[in-house]
Coordinates of C-alpha atoms and ligand atoms in Angstrom, one line a residue:
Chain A
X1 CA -41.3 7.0 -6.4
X2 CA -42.2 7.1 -2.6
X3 CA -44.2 3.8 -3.9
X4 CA -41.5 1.9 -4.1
X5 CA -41.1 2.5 -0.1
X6 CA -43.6 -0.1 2.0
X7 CA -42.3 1.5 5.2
X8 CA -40.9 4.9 6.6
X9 CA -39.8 5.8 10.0
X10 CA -39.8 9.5 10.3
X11 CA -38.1 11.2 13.3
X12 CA -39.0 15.0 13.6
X13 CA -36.5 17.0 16.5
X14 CA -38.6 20.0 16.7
X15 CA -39.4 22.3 20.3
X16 CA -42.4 24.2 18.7
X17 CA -45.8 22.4 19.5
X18 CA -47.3 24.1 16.9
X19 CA -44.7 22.9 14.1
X20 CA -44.8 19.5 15.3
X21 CA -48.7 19.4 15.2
X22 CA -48.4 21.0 11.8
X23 CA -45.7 18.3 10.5
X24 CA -48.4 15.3 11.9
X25 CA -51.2 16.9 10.3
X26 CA -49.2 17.3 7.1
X27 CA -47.8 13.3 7.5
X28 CA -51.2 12.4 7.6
X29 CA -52.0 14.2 4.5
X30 CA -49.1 12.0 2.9
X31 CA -50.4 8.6 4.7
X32 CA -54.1 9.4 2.8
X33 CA -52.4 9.5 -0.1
X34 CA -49.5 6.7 0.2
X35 CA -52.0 3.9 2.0
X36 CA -49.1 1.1 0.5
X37 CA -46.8 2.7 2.9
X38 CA -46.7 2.2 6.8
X39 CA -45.3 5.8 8.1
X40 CA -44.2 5.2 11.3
X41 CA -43.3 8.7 13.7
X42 CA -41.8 9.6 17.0
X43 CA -40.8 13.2 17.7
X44 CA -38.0 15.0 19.9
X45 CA -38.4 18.4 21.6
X46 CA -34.8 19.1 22.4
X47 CA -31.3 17.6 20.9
X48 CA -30.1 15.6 24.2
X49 CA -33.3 13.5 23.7
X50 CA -33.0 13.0 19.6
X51 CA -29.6 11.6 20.2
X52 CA -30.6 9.2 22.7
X53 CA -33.5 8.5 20.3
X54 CA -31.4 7.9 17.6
X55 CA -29.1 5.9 18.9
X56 CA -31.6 3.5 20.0
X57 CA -33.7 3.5 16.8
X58 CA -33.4 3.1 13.4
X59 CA -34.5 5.8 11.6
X60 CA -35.4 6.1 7.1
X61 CA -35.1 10.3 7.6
X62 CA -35.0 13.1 9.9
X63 CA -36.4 16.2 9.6
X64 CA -34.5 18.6 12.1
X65 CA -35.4 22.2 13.5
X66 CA -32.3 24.2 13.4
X67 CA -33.0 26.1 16.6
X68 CA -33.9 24.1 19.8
X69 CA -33.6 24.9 23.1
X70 CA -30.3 23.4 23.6
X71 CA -29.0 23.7 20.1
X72 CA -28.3 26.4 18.0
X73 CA -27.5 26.8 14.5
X74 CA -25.8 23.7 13.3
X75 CA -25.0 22.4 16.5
X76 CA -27.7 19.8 16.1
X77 CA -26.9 18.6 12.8
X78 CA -23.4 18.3 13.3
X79 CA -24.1 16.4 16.4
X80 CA -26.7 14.1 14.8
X81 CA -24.3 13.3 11.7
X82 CA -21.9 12.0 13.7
X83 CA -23.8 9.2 15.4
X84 CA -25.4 8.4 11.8
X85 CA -23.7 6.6 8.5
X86 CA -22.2 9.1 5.8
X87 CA -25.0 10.2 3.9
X88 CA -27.7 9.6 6.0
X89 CA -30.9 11.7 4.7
X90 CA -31.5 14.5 6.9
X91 CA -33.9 17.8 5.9
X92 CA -33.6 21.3 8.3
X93 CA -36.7 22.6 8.8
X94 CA -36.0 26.7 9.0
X95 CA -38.4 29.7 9.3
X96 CA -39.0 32.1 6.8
X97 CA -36.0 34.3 6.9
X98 CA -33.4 32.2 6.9
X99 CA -32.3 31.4 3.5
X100 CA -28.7 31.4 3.9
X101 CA -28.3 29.6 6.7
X102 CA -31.2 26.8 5.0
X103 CA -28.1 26.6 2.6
X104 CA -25.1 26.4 4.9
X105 CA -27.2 23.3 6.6
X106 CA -26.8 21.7 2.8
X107 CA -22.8 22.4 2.5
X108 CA -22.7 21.1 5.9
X109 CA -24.8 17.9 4.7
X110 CA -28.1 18.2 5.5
X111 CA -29.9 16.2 2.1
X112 CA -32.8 19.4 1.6
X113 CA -34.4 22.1 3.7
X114 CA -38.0 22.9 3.5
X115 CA -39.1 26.5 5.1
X116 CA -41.8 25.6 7.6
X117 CA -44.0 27.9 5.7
X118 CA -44.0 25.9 3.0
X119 CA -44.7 23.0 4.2
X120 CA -47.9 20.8 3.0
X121 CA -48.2 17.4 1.9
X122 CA -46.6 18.1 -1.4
X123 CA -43.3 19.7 -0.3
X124 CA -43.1 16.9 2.5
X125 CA -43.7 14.0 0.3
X126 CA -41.1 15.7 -2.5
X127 CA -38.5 16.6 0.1
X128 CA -39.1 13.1 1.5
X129 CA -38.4 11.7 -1.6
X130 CA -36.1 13.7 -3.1
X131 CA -33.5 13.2 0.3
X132 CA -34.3 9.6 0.4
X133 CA -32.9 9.5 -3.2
X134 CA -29.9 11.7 -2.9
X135 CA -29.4 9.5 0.4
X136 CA -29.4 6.5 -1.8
X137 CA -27.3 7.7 -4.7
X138 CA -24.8 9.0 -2.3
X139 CA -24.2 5.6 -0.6
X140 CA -24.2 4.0 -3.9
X141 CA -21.4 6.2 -5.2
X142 CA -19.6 5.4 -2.0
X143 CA -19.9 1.7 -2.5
X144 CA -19.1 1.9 -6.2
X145 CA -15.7 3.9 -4.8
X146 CA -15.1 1.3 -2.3
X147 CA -14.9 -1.6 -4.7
X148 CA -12.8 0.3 -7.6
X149 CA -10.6 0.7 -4.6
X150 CA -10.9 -2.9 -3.6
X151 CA -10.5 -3.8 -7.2
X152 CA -7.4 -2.0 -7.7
X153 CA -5.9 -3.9 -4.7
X154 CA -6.6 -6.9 -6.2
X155 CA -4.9 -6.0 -9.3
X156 CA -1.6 -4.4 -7.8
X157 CA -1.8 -7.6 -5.6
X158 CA -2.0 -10.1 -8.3
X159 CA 1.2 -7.6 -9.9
X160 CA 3.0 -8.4 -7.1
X161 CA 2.3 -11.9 -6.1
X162 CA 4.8 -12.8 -8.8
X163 CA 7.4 -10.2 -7.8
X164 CA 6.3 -12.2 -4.0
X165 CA 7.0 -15.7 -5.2
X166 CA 10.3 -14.6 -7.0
X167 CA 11.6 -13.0 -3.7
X168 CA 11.1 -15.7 -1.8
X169 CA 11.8 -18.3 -3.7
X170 CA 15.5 -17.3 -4.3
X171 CA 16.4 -17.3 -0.4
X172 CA 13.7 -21.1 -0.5
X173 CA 16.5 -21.9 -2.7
X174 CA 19.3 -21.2 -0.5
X175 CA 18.2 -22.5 2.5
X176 CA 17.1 -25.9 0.4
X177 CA 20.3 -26.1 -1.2
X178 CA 22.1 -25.8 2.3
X179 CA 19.8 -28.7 4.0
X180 CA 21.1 -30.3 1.1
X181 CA 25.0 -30.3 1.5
X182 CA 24.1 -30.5 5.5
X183 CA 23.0 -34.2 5.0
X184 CA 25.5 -35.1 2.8
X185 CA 27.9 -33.8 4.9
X186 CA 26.3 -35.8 8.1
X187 CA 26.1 -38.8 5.7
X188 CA 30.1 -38.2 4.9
X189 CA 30.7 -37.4 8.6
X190 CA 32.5 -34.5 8.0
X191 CA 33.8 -31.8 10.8
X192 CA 31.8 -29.5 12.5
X193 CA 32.3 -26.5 11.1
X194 CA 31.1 -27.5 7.8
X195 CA 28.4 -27.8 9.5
X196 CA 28.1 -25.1 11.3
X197 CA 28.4 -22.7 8.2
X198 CA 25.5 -24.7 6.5
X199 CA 23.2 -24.0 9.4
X200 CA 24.3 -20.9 10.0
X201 CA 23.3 -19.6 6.1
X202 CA 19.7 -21.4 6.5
X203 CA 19.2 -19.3 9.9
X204 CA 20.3 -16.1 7.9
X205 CA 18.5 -16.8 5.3
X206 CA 15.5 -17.7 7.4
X207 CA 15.7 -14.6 8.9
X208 CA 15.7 -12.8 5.7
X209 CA 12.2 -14.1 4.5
X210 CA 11.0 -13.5 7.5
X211 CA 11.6 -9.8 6.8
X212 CA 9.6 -9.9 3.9
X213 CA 6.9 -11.4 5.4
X214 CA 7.1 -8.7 8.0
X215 CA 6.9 -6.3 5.3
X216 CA 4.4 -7.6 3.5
X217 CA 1.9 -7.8 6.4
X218 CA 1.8 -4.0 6.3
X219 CA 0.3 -4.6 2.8
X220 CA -2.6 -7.4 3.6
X221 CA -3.5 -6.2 7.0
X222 CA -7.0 -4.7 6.8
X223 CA -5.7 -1.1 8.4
X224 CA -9.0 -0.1 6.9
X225 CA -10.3 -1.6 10.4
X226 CA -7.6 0.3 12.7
X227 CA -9.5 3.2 14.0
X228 CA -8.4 6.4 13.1
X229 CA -7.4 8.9 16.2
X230 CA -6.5 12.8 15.8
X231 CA -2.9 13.5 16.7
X232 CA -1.1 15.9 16.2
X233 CA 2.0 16.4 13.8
X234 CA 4.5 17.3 16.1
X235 CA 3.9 14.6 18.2
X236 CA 4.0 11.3 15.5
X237 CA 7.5 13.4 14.3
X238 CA 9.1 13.4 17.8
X239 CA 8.2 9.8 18.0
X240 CA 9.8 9.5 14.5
X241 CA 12.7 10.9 15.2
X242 CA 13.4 9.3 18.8
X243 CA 13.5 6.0 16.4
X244 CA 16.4 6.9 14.6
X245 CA 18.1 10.5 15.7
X246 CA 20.9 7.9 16.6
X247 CA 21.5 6.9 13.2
X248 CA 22.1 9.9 12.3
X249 CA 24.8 10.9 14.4
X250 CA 26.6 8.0 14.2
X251 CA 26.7 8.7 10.8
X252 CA 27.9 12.4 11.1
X253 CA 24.6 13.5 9.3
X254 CA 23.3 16.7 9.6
X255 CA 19.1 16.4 10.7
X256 CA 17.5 20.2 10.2
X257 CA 14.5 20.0 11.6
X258 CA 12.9 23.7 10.2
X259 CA 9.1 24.7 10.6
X260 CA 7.0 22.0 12.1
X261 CA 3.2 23.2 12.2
X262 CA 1.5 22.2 14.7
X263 CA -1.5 20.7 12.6
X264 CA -3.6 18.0 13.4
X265 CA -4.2 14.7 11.4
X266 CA -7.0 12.0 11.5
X267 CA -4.9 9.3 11.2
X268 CA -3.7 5.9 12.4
X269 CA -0.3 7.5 13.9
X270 CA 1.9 4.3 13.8
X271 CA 1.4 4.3 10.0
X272 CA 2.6 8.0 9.5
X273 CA 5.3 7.6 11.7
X274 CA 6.3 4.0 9.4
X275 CA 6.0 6.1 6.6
X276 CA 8.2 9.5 8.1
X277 CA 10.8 6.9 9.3
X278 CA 11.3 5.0 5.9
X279 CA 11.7 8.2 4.5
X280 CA 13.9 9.5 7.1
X281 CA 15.5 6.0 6.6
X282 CA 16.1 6.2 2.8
X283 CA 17.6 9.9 3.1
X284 CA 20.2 9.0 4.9
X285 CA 21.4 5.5 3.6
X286 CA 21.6 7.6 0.3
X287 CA 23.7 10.4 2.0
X288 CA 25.9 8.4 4.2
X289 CA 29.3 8.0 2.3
X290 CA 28.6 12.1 1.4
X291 CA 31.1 14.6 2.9
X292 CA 28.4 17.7 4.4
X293 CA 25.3 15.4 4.3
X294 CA 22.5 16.4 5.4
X295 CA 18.5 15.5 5.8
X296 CA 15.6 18.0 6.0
X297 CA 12.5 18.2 7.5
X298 CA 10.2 21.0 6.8
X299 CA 6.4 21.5 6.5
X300 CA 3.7 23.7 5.5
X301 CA -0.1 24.2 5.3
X302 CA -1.6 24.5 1.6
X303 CA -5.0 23.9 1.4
X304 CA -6.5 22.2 4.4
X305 CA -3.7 19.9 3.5
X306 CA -0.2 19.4 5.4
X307 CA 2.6 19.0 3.2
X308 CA 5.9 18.1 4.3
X309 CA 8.8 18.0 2.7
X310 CA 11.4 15.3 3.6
X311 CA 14.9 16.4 1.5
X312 CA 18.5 15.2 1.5
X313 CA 21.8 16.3 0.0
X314 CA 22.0 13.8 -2.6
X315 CA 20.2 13.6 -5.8
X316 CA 18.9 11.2 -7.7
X317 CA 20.2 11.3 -11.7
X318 CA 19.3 7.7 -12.5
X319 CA 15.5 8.2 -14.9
X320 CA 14.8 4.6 -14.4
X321 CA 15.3 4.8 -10.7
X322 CA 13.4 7.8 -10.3
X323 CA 10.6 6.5 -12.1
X324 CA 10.2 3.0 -10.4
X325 CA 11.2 4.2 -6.8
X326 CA 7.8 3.3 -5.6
X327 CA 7.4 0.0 -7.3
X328 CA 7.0 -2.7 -4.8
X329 CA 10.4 -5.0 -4.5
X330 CA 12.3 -2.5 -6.4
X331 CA 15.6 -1.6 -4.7
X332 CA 19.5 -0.7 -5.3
X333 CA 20.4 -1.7 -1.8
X334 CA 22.2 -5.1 -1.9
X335 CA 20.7 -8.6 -2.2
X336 CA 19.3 -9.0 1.3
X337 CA 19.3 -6.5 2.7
X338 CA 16.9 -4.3 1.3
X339 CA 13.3 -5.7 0.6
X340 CA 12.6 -2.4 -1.5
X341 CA 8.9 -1.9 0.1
X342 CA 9.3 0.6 1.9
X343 CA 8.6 3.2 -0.9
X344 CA 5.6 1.1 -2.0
X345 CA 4.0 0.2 1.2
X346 CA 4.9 4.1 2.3
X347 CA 2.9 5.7 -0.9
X348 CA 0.0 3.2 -0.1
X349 CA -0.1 4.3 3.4
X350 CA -0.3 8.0 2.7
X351 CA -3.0 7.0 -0.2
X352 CA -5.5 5.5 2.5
X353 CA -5.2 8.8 4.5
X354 CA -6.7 10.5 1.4
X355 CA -3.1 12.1 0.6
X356 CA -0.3 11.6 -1.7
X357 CA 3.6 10.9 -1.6
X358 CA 5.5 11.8 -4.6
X359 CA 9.2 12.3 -5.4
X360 CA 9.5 16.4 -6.6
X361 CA 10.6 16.6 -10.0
X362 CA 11.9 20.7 -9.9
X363 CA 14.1 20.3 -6.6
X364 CA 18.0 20.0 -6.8
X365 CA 18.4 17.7 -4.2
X366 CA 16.0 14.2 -3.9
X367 CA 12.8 15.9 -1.9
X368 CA 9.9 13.8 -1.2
X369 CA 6.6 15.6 -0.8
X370 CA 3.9 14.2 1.7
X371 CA 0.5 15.9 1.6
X372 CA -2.5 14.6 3.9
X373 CA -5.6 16.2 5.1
X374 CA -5.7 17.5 8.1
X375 CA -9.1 18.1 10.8
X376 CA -9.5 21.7 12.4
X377 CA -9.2 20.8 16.1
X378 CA -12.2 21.5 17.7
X379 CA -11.4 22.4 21.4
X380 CA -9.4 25.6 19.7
X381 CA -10.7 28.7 22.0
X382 CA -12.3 30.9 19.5
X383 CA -15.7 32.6 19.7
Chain B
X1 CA 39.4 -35.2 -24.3
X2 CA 38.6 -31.2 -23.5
X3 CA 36.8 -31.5 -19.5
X4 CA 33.5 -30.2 -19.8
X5 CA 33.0 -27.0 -18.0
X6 CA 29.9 -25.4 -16.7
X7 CA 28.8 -21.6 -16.0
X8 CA 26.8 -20.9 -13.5
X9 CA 24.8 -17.5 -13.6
X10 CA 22.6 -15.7 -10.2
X11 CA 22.9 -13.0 -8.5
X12 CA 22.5 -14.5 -5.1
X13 CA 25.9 -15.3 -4.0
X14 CA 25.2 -17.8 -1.8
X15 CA 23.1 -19.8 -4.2
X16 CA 26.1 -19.6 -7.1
X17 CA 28.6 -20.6 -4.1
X18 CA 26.4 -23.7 -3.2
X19 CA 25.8 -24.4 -6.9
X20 CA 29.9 -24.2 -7.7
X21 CA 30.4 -26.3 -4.4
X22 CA 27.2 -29.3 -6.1
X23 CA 29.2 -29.2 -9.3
X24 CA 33.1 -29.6 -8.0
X25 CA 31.7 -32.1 -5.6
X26 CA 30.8 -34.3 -8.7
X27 CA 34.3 -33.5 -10.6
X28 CA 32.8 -31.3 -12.7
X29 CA 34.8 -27.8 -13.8
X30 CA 32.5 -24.5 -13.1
X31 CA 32.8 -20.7 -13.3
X32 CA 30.6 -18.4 -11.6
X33 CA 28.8 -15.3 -12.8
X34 CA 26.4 -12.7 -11.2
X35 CA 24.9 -11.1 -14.1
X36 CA 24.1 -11.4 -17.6
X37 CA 26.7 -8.8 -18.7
X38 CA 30.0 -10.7 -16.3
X39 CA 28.5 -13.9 -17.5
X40 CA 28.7 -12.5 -21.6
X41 CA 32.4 -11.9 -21.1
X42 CA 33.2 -15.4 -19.5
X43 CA 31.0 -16.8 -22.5
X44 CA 33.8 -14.1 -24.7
X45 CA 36.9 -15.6 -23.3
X46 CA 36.0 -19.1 -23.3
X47 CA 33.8 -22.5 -24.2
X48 CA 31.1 -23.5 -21.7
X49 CA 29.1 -26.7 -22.0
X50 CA 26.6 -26.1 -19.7
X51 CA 25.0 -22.5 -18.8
X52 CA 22.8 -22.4 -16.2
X53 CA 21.6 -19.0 -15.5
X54 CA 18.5 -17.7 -13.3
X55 CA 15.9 -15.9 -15.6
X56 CA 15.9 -12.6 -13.3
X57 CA 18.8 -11.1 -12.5
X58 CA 19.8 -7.3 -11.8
X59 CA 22.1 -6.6 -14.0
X60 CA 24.7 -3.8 -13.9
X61 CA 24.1 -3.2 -17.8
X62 CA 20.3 -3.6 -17.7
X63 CA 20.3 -6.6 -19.8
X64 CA 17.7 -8.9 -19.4
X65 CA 17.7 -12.8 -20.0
X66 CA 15.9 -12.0 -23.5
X67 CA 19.0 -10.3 -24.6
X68 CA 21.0 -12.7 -22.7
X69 CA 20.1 -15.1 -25.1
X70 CA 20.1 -13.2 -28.0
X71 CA 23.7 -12.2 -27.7
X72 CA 24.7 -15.7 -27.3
X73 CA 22.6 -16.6 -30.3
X74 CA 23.8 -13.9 -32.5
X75 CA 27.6 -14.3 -31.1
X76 CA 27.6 -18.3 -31.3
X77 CA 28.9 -18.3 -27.8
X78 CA 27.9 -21.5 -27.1
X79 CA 27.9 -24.1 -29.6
X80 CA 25.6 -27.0 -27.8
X81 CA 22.5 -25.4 -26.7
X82 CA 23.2 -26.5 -23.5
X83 CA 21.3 -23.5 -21.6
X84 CA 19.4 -24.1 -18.6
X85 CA 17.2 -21.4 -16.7
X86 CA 16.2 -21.5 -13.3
X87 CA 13.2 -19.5 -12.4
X88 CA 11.7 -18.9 -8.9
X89 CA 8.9 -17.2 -11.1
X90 CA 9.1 -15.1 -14.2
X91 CA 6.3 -13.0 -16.0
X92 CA 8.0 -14.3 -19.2
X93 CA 6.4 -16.2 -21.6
X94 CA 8.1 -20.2 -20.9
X95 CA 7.1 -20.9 -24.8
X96 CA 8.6 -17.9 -25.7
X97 CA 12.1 -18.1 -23.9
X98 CA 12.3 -22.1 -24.8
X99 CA 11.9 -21.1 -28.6
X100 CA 14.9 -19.2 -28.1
X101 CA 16.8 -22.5 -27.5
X102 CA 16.7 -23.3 -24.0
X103 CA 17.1 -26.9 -23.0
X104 CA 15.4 -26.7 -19.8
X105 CA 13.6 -24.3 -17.4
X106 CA 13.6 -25.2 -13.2
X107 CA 12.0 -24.2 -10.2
X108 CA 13.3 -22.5 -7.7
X109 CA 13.5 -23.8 -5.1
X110 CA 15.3 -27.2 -5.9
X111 CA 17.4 -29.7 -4.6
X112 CA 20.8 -29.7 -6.0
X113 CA 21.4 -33.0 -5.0
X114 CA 18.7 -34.3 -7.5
X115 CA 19.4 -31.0 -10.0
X116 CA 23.1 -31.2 -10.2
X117 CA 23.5 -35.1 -11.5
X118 CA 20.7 -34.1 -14.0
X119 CA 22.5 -31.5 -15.4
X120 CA 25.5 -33.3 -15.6
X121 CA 23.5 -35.3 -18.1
X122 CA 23.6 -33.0 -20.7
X123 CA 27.3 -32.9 -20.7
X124 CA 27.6 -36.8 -20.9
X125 CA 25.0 -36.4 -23.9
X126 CA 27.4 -33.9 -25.8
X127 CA 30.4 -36.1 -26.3
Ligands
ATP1 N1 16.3 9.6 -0.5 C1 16.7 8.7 -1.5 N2 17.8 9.0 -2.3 C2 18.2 8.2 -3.2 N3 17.5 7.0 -3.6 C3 16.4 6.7 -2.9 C4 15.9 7.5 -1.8 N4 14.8 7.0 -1.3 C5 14.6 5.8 -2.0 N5 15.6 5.7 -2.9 C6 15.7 4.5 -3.9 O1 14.5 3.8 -3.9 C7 14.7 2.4 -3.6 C8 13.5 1.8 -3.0 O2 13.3 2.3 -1.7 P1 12.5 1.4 -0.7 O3 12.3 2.2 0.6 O4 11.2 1.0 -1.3 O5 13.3 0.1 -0.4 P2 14.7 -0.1 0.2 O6 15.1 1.1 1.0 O7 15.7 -0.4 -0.9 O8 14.5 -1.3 1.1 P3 13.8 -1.3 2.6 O9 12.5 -0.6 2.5 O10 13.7 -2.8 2.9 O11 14.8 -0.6 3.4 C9 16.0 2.4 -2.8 O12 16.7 1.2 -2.9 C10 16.8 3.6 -3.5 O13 17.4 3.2 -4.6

């Protein structure tokens, strides 16, 4: 299998002279054997220099001492993955007595470990070749997910491109229809405000594709691209709520805020906080008439996952609407004023983040359920 | 002779308003409707010549232009088969809703000014 390979560039981070002579002496073993293949090798004594090293070079595999001088345990590896692509085949090289931490380095991502006791040509070449192939399958995978994902867009995209066209021809039709009566009118010389209400209806209308539009950018953008920063909960909910606390009071509504956990999220913020103020949204335009209304917002941690729980005081009875609630263009709100995205575009959102948004079947009142992965945050002072 | 009369059918006010406004402007007599289920009852309580209805409409009864059209069938509510869809796109089957004798399916968007005198046609043809 390493046949198939006409070059290799091995990188070995390793303080021990010995081990690194070893490692050569071993790779020359391999070269002897595999003359097809042109094995090139450069070497690192300490991680500060391996990272420079491989930032600068393109590397096929690293093999990767666990303890260096200015790295301990997984330190090195942790540091390592993040300059490198997901997957990326890296081996730990450990001493004889550390089994279990040779197997935290795999959960952690390392491809293989080989014990530096072991090592001679054949181990090398097989953990060579065996990383090298779990490097490969593991990108393949990835790409295979990335263009079901990619497919699937395409498919709810061509769902909803007639939905599109249906949505927008209707207010087309309007504004068409009042161009229309606008130069018969001039034609006829008629008073001015005829006129006026003609033009007046196109700019409304106008105004109301425009919205979809705006709504459906939110859909084609490529948000894949928008880097991702860690914030924390909190913070995107205050921001939330600044954007329509007024709403509420003016509409005698009743926000209780109850635990808010301080998690943090990998996330593109202004999305979350698009999707936490639809929702916020929605709650109250179904609670507004409602003597006693009131919105909820509470949180918890399940799972290395953040759920929070956005309820109101009404319910929803209606099966039908309950069940297409997320469909894109789907909405009860009058003609023109609700573009019934929000729900769609909102579950979409939350999908990218790798969570889900459903509506709770078991609660008395509507309760929507967000759950997202959330990062431990790293500057946290423990030992 | 009875005036020919003509029901219009959409739930987009302002499009049934402009619609009722194309027709009156050519003398010609028109109800509004906007759904299937108000535009059944009109259909009930009197004689149309000329529906013309939008395929998709939300209707407070959740009937859809398939029943529509099958209740007017089944309850001989219009005599010509004077029915005219508009359609700013549908997922339906054209073949499928003109076997259930439809004169005519538009596009959305159109001009009324070249719509309107074409669909007056069809009540000129019926006398
Ligand atoms: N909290 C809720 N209580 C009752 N019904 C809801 C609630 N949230 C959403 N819905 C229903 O789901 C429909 C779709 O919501 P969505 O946010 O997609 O669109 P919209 O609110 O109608 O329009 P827009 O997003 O433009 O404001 C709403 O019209 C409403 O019928």
């Amino acid at each position: 299998m390493l046949s198939t390979l006409d070059s290799l560039n091995v990188f070995l981070v390793e303080d021990s002279p010995e081990d690194v002579l070893f490692f050569k002496r071993t790779l020359k073993h391999l070269r002897e054997k595999h003359p097809e293949i042109n094995f090139e090798f450069q070497h690192s004594n300490c991680l500060k220099d391996a990272l420079v090293k491989v930032a600068n070079t393109s590397f096929d595999i690293i093999f990767l001492d666990l303890s260096l001088p200015d790295s301990q345990k997984f330190l090195g590896l942790e540091k390592l993955k993040e300059q490198l692509e997901d997957h990326f085949p890296i081996v730990v090289l450990t001493g004889d007595e550390n089994d279990s931490l040779a197997l935290e380095a795999l959960n952690r991502g390392a491809q293989d470990y080989l014990k530096k006791s072991e090592m001679n040509a054949y181990n090398l070449s097989r953990s060579l070749m065996y990383s090298l192939e779990r490097s490969k399958a593991a990108k393949e995978l990835e790409e295979l997910r990335v263009h079901q994902a990619k497919t699937l867009k395409m498919a709810t995209l061509g769902e909803m491109s007639g939905s599109i066209a249906h949505e927008i021809n209707n207010p087309l039709a309007i504004i068409l229809g009042y161009t229309d009566i606008l130069l018969a009118d001039i034609e006829e010389g008629v008073d001015s405000d005829r006129l006026k209400n003609s033009v007046e209806k196109i700019e409304e209308t106008t105004v109301r594709i425009s919205k979809i539009i705006k709504s459906l950018k939110s859909y084609s953008r490529r948000s894949e691209q928008d880097p991702m920063s860690q914030i924390a909960f909190p913070e995107i909910l205050e921001d939330t709520l600044n954007l329509c606390i007024e709403r509420f009071k003016t509409s005698k509504i009743e926000l209780k805020i109850q635990h808010i956990e301080p998690a943090h999220l990998l996330c593109r913020d202004i999305q979350i906080s698009q999707v936490l103020l639809n929702l916020l949204n929605n709650a109250h335009d179904a609670v507004k008439k409602n003597d006693k209304a009131w919105v909820s917002i509470d949180s918890s941690i399940v799972d290395d996952k953040l759920k929070v729980l956005i309820q109101d005081s009404g319910s929803i009875k209606d099966e039908s609407v309950r069940r297409k609630l997320f469909s894109p263009f789907f909405t009860t709100k009058p003609k023109g004023e609700g573009t019934g995205l929000g729900m769609s575009i909102s579950k979409s959102i939350i999908e990218n983040h790798g969570g889900s948004l459903m509506l709770l079947d078991n609660s008395k009142n509507t309760c929507f359920e967000i759950s997202i992965p959330i990062v431990a945050v790293s500057n946290e002072k423990s030992a | 002779m009875k005036e020919p009369k003509v029901l219009i059918v959409d739930d987009e006010n302002l499009l049934l308003e402009l619609l009722t406004e194309s027709f009156t402007k050519h003398e010609i007599q028109n109800e509004k409707a906007n759904c299937f289920s108000v535009a059944l009852e009109k259909l009930r309580e009197s004689s149309y010549d000329l529906v013309l209805s939008d395929i998709r409409i939300k209707d407070k009864a959740g009937i859809d232009i398939l029943g529509f059209l099958e209740k007017i069938e089944t309850e001989s509510l219009m005599a010509s088969k004077n029915i005219v869809l508009m359609s700013g796109y549908s997922d339906l089957d054209f073949q499928e809703v003109e076997k259930m004798g439809v004169a005519e399916i538009i596009a959305k968007p159109f001009m009324p000014r070249k719509i309107v005198p074409k669909l007056i046609k069809y009540l000129r043809h019926n006398d």
